Amino acid sequence: MKVAFTTLGCRTNQHDTAEMATLLEKEGYSIVGAREPADVYVINTCTVTQKSDRQSRQAVKKSLDINDQALVVFTGCYAQMNPEDSLNLPGMDLVLGNADKLEIAAAIKNRMARNGDGSARLHMTDITRKREFRTIPVSEFHGKTKAFIKVQTGCDEKCSFCTVVHARGKSISESRQNIVNNIRHAVDSGFKEITLTGINLGTYGVDKSEPETFSSLVEEILKLAGAFRVRLSSINPMEIDDRLIDLMAENEKLCPHLHIPLQSGDDHILKRMRRNYDTRQYQDVVQRAVEKVPNLGLGADIIVGFPGETDAMFENTRAMVEKLPYSYLHVFTYSSRPKTEAEGFNNDVPDKIKKERNRVLTELGKKKSVQFRKQFIGRTLNLLIETQRDKTTGQLKGHSENYIPVQIHSGDSLAGDGRLENRIVPVTVTEVTETRVTGCLL
């Protein structure tokens, strides 16, 4: 039987999908692309915004448009937060909780055994109960040249806008031994880049009986043998200690790239969001990192239109973004999330103003991105070549160590023979425009 996965949202979801695919392959299923005919469609959902909610629901319809007789499995954070609504979606067969993803094979088998019963089935344990962290080694991330290794899940923060604590439960960490074994397995399987991921990545180890630091885990990973590099997914500012910055500055295996969520550049809004830092602390972390790590790629998430955000408060955010050396931004328009504190906040910002603020920051982010990339014209970056070519140009592409997306000149003598895929190669940047960066092989 054929299984197709659609994955929305974060890198942790990418890892979860790879685990589920691995388990189903062991049961004899064949994994195909999301837009291909399949007997089972698994939708790994996201609920970070109203848009992601809508995309999660739409993915069910799109799958059934391909094969209306297929079994549909709905999992991930939208499914976790909205189990009853999920069960009632047209064509739904199985709703699987975040804590139950590793039970997918048995859950599908049980659902198929009830083939005569057309009702959807809920397979969901209590995400809030104390539980053991469980991951499995993964040999393939379908369509990906990077391996996503989950070291932690859940979150103990109480940000007023966020549903993660309800969708993923409390913060728990994987054992260091299992993390190292999973990385060794991925490297032995041919992956050249390991991305460490988690729901609140930097809090790895704080839940252990003998607490460990995230930087100590990274230090041990960097000592592993093999030709691979390590990238960090999103990490909050207060979890970035001096040792982590030093490791990034000293060890070429650790990519010079930090994605540090800002959310707002105004202290009043940060406090209202219940973030655990203020603008001074955030800027201090960035300054320490930029001073020590050459060519650092720096990204951030920002929310515009949070309830109560005035023009002056937004201007504080805009000015802070202008000041800091970002290489890219992810700008989100605030949307109320169920079961969050902010759902009951007054002083909602009109949609028209939200849209304009998003536009302003998005344009500023593009400007800063081009400024950052242009400094590398004529310089060499190390590119991990991806399996998928650019859809517009047909050129091979990949990301540099500091997370610059680069395409290789189509006329390059080696670029068309496929031998570069999943290899890290030195590339000289030759051109930077608003829409693309182009380079040539050395």
PDB file of C-alpha atoms in Angstrom, residues 271-413:
ATOM      1  CA  LYS A 271       5.689  41.920  28.586  1.00  0.00           C
ATOM      2  CA  ARG A 272       2.104  41.576  27.361  1.00  0.00           C
ATOM      3  CA  MET A 273       3.222  38.590  25.279  1.00  0.00           C
ATOM      4  CA  ARG A 274       4.833  37.112  28.431  1.00  0.00           C
ATOM      5  CA  ARG A 275       8.173  36.677  26.709  1.00  0.00           C
ATOM      6  CA  ASN A 276      11.029  36.035  29.156  1.00  0.00           C
ATOM      7  CA  TYR A 277      13.323  38.814  27.881  1.00  0.00           C
ATOM      8  CA  ASP A 278      13.243  42.517  27.095  1.00  0.00           C
ATOM      9  CA  THR A 279      14.715  44.391  24.136  1.00  0.00           C
ATOM     10  CA  ARG A 280      17.957  45.170  25.969  1.00  0.00           C
ATOM     11  CA  GLN A 281      18.573  41.488  26.751  1.00  0.00           C
ATOM     12  CA  TYR A 282      17.735  40.481  23.194  1.00  0.00           C
ATOM     13  CA  GLN A 283      20.114  43.016  21.688  1.00  0.00           C
ATOM     14  CA  ASP A 284      22.854  41.958  24.101  1.00  0.00           C
ATOM     15  CA  VAL A 285      22.625  38.342  22.914  1.00  0.00           C
ATOM     16  CA  VAL A 286      22.722  39.415  19.267  1.00  0.00           C
ATOM     17  CA  GLN A 287      25.670  41.732  19.865  1.00  0.00           C
ATOM     18  CA  ARG A 288      27.696  39.011  21.590  1.00  0.00           C
ATOM     19  CA  ALA A 289      26.972  36.576  18.759  1.00  0.00           C
ATOM     20  CA  VAL A 290      27.741  39.016  15.936  1.00  0.00           C
ATOM     21  CA  GLU A 291      31.004  40.140  17.552  1.00  0.00           C
ATOM     22  CA  LYS A 292      32.300  36.569  17.924  1.00  0.00           C
ATOM     23  CA  VAL A 293      30.886  34.664  14.935  1.00  0.00           C
ATOM     24  CA  PRO A 294      32.194  35.769  11.512  1.00  0.00           C
ATOM     25  CA  ASN A 295      29.599  36.009   8.717  1.00  0.00           C
ATOM     26  CA  LEU A 296      26.756  35.085  11.073  1.00  0.00           C
ATOM     27  CA  GLY A 297      23.394  34.530   9.401  1.00  0.00           C
ATOM     28  CA  LEU A 298      20.746  35.980  11.710  1.00  0.00           C
ATOM     29  CA  GLY A 299      17.011  35.423  11.388  1.00  0.00           C
ATOM     30  CA  ALA A 300      13.987  36.270  13.523  1.00  0.00           C
ATOM     31  CA  ASP A 301      10.257  35.771  13.891  1.00  0.00           C
ATOM     32  CA  ILE A 302       8.180  38.911  14.432  1.00  0.00           C
ATOM     33  CA  ILE A 303       4.476  39.270  15.156  1.00  0.00           C
ATOM     34  CA  VAL A 304       2.728  42.466  14.029  1.00  0.00           C
ATOM     35  CA  GLY A 305      -0.654  43.673  15.204  1.00  0.00           C
ATOM     36  CA  PHE A 306      -0.597  42.120  18.657  1.00  0.00           C
ATOM     37  CA  PRO A 307      -3.529  43.454  20.753  1.00  0.00           C
ATOM     38  CA  GLY A 308      -2.697  46.903  22.089  1.00  0.00           C
ATOM     39  CA  GLU A 309       0.198  47.527  19.671  1.00  0.00           C
ATOM     40  CA  THR A 310       0.126  51.276  18.956  1.00  0.00           C
ATOM     41  CA  ASP A 311       1.841  53.067  16.082  1.00  0.00           C
ATOM     42  CA  ALA A 312       4.640  54.106  18.460  1.00  0.00           C
ATOM     43  CA  MET A 313       5.128  50.537  19.672  1.00  0.00           C
ATOM     44  CA  PHE A 314       5.288  49.255  16.117  1.00  0.00           C
ATOM     45  CA  GLU A 315       7.821  51.972  15.298  1.00  0.00           C
ATOM     46  CA  ASN A 316       9.990  50.665  18.161  1.00  0.00           C
ATOM     47  CA  THR A 317       9.938  47.261  16.477  1.00  0.00           C
ATOM     48  CA  ARG A 318      10.690  48.698  13.052  1.00  0.00           C
ATOM     49  CA  ALA A 319      13.589  50.759  14.421  1.00  0.00           C
ATOM     50  CA  MET A 320      15.047  47.759  16.245  1.00  0.00           C
ATOM     51  CA  VAL A 321      14.866  45.617  13.124  1.00  0.00           C
ATOM     52  CA  GLU A 322      16.545  48.407  11.150  1.00  0.00           C
ATOM     53  CA  LYS A 323      19.337  48.522  13.717  1.00  0.00           C
ATOM     54  CA  LEU A 324      20.119  44.824  14.046  1.00  0.00           C
ATOM     55  CA  PRO A 325      22.087  42.894  11.381  1.00  0.00           C
ATOM     56  CA  TYR A 326      19.359  40.511  10.278  1.00  0.00           C
ATOM     57  CA  SER A 327      19.890  38.433   7.160  1.00  0.00           C
ATOM     58  CA  TYR A 328      16.204  37.495   6.877  1.00  0.00           C
ATOM     59  CA  LEU A 329      12.883  37.861   8.720  1.00  0.00           C
ATOM     60  CA  HIS A 330       9.748  35.783   9.168  1.00  0.00           C
ATOM     61  CA  VAL A 331       6.896  38.259   9.684  1.00  0.00           C
ATOM     62  CA  PHE A 332       3.565  37.022  11.024  1.00  0.00           C
ATOM     63  CA  THR A 333       0.294  38.882  11.391  1.00  0.00           C
ATOM     64  CA  TYR A 334      -1.232  38.240  14.798  1.00  0.00           C
ATOM     65  CA  SER A 335      -4.286  36.015  14.840  1.00  0.00           C
ATOM     66  CA  SER A 336      -6.115  35.010  17.993  1.00  0.00           C
ATOM     67  CA  ARG A 337      -5.553  31.412  19.061  1.00  0.00           C
ATOM     68  CA  PRO A 338      -8.036  29.414  21.144  1.00  0.00           C
ATOM     69  CA  LYS A 339      -7.085  28.528  24.729  1.00  0.00           C
ATOM     70  CA  THR A 340      -4.509  31.331  24.920  1.00  0.00           C
ATOM     71  CA  GLU A 341      -4.447  34.255  27.323  1.00  0.00           C
ATOM     72  CA  ALA A 342      -4.294  36.732  24.440  1.00  0.00           C
ATOM     73  CA  GLU A 343      -7.592  35.413  23.101  1.00  0.00           C
ATOM     74  CA  GLY A 344      -9.322  37.558  25.738  1.00  0.00           C
ATOM     75  CA  PHE A 345      -7.225  40.696  25.236  1.00  0.00           C
ATOM     76  CA  ASN A 346      -8.918  43.944  24.243  1.00  0.00           C
ATOM     77  CA  ASN A 347      -7.618  46.636  21.867  1.00  0.00           C
ATOM     78  CA  ASP A 348      -7.385  44.436  18.806  1.00  0.00           C
ATOM     79  CA  VAL A 349      -5.540  46.107  15.933  1.00  0.00           C
ATOM     80  CA  PRO A 350      -7.647  46.654  12.765  1.00  0.00           C
ATOM     81  CA  ASP A 351      -6.855  44.228   9.951  1.00  0.00           C
ATOM     82  CA  LYS A 352      -5.921  47.046   7.579  1.00  0.00           C
ATOM     83  CA  ILE A 353      -3.260  48.322   9.982  1.00  0.00           C
ATOM     84  CA  LYS A 354      -1.977  44.789  10.613  1.00  0.00           C
ATOM     85  CA  LYS A 355      -1.592  44.258   6.883  1.00  0.00           C
ATOM     86  CA  GLU A 356       0.325  47.520   6.443  1.00  0.00           C
ATOM     87  CA  ARG A 357       2.665  46.766   9.341  1.00  0.00           C
ATOM     88  CA  ASN A 358       3.342  43.331   7.893  1.00  0.00           C
ATOM     89  CA  ARG A 359       4.149  44.929   4.536  1.00  0.00           C
ATOM     90  CA  VAL A 360       6.547  47.436   6.105  1.00  0.00           C
ATOM     91  CA  LEU A 361       8.526  44.807   7.991  1.00  0.00           C
ATOM     92  CA  THR A 362       8.473  42.333   5.116  1.00  0.00           C
ATOM     93  CA  GLU A 363       9.949  44.956   2.783  1.00  0.00           C
ATOM     94  CA  LEU A 364      12.533  45.909   5.403  1.00  0.00           C
ATOM     95  CA  GLY A 365      13.441  42.255   5.785  1.00  0.00           C
ATOM     96  CA  LYS A 366      13.967  41.909   2.030  1.00  0.00           C
ATOM     97  CA  LYS A 367      16.164  45.016   2.012  1.00  0.00           C
ATOM     98  CA  LYS A 368      18.324  43.748   4.854  1.00  0.00           C
ATOM     99  CA  SER A 369      18.551  40.319   3.233  1.00  0.00           C
ATOM    100  CA  VAL A 370      19.940  41.800   0.015  1.00  0.00           C
ATOM    101  CA  GLN A 371      22.390  43.964   1.985  1.00  0.00           C
ATOM    102  CA  PHE A 372      23.656  40.927   3.875  1.00  0.00           C
ATOM    103  CA  ARG A 373      24.022  38.777   0.772  1.00  0.00           C
ATOM    104  CA  LYS A 374      25.801  41.385  -1.336  1.00  0.00           C
ATOM    105  CA  GLN A 375      28.802  41.407   0.987  1.00  0.00           C
ATOM    106  CA  PHE A 376      29.551  37.864  -0.197  1.00  0.00           C
ATOM    107  CA  ILE A 377      29.907  38.684  -3.906  1.00  0.00           C
ATOM    108  CA  GLY A 378      33.279  37.328  -4.970  1.00  0.00           C
ATOM    109  CA  ARG A 379      33.616  35.303  -1.788  1.00  0.00           C
ATOM    110  CA  THR A 380      33.328  31.552  -1.248  1.00  0.00           C
ATOM    111  CA  LEU A 381      30.479  29.858   0.579  1.00  0.00           C
ATOM    112  CA  ASN A 382      30.004  26.152   1.258  1.00  0.00           C
ATOM    113  CA  LEU A 383      26.768  24.923  -0.279  1.00  0.00           C
ATOM    114  CA  LEU A 384      24.834  21.758   0.527  1.00  0.00           C
ATOM    115  CA  ILE A 385      23.327  20.892  -2.860  1.00  0.00           C
ATOM    116  CA  GLU A 386      19.684  19.845  -2.628  1.00  0.00           C
ATOM    117  CA  THR A 387      17.924  17.124  -4.591  1.00  0.00           C
ATOM    118  CA  GLN A 388      15.244  19.515  -5.887  1.00  0.00           C
ATOM    119  CA  ARG A 389      16.200  22.105  -8.499  1.00  0.00           C
ATOM    120  CA  ASP A 390      14.878  25.657  -8.538  1.00  0.00           C
ATOM    121  CA  LYS A 391      11.382  25.599 -10.037  1.00  0.00           C
ATOM    122  CA  THR A 392      11.877  28.820 -12.004  1.00  0.00           C
ATOM    123  CA  THR A 393      15.398  28.458 -13.400  1.00  0.00           C
ATOM    124  CA  GLY A 394      15.949  24.701 -13.289  1.00  0.00           C
ATOM    125  CA  GLN A 395      19.328  25.313 -11.659  1.00  0.00           C
ATOM    126  CA  LEU A 396      20.804  23.288  -8.834  1.00  0.00           C
ATOM    127  CA  LYS A 397      20.471  25.051  -5.500  1.00  0.00           C
ATOM    128  CA  GLY A 398      21.310  24.802  -1.840  1.00  0.00           C
ATOM    129  CA  HIS A 399      21.943  26.736   1.341  1.00  0.00           C
ATOM    130  CA  SER A 400      25.265  28.032   2.573  1.00  0.00           C
ATOM    131  CA  GLU A 401      26.548  27.505   6.079  1.00  0.00           C
ATOM    132  CA  ASN A 402      25.084  30.883   7.089  1.00  0.00           C
ATOM    133  CA  TYR A 403      21.750  30.042   5.451  1.00  0.00           C
ATOM    134  CA  ILE A 404      21.994  31.972   2.206  1.00  0.00           C
ATOM    135  CA  PRO A 405      20.043  30.246  -0.592  1.00  0.00           C
ATOM    136  CA  VAL A 406      22.318  30.021  -3.654  1.00  0.00           C
ATOM    137  CA  GLN A 407      21.783  28.717  -7.180  1.00  0.00           C
ATOM    138  CA  ILE A 408      24.603  27.359  -9.302  1.00  0.00           C
ATOM    139  CA  HIS A 409      25.086  28.718 -12.842  1.00  0.00           C
ATOM    140  CA  SER A 410      23.267  26.394 -15.222  1.00  0.00           C
ATOM    141  CA  GLY A 411      26.245  26.469 -17.582  1.00  0.00           C
ATOM    142  CA  ASP A 412      28.600  25.072 -14.965  1.00  0.00           C
ATOM    143  CA  SER A 413      30.281  21.950 -16.312  1.00  0.00           C
TER     144      SER A 413
END
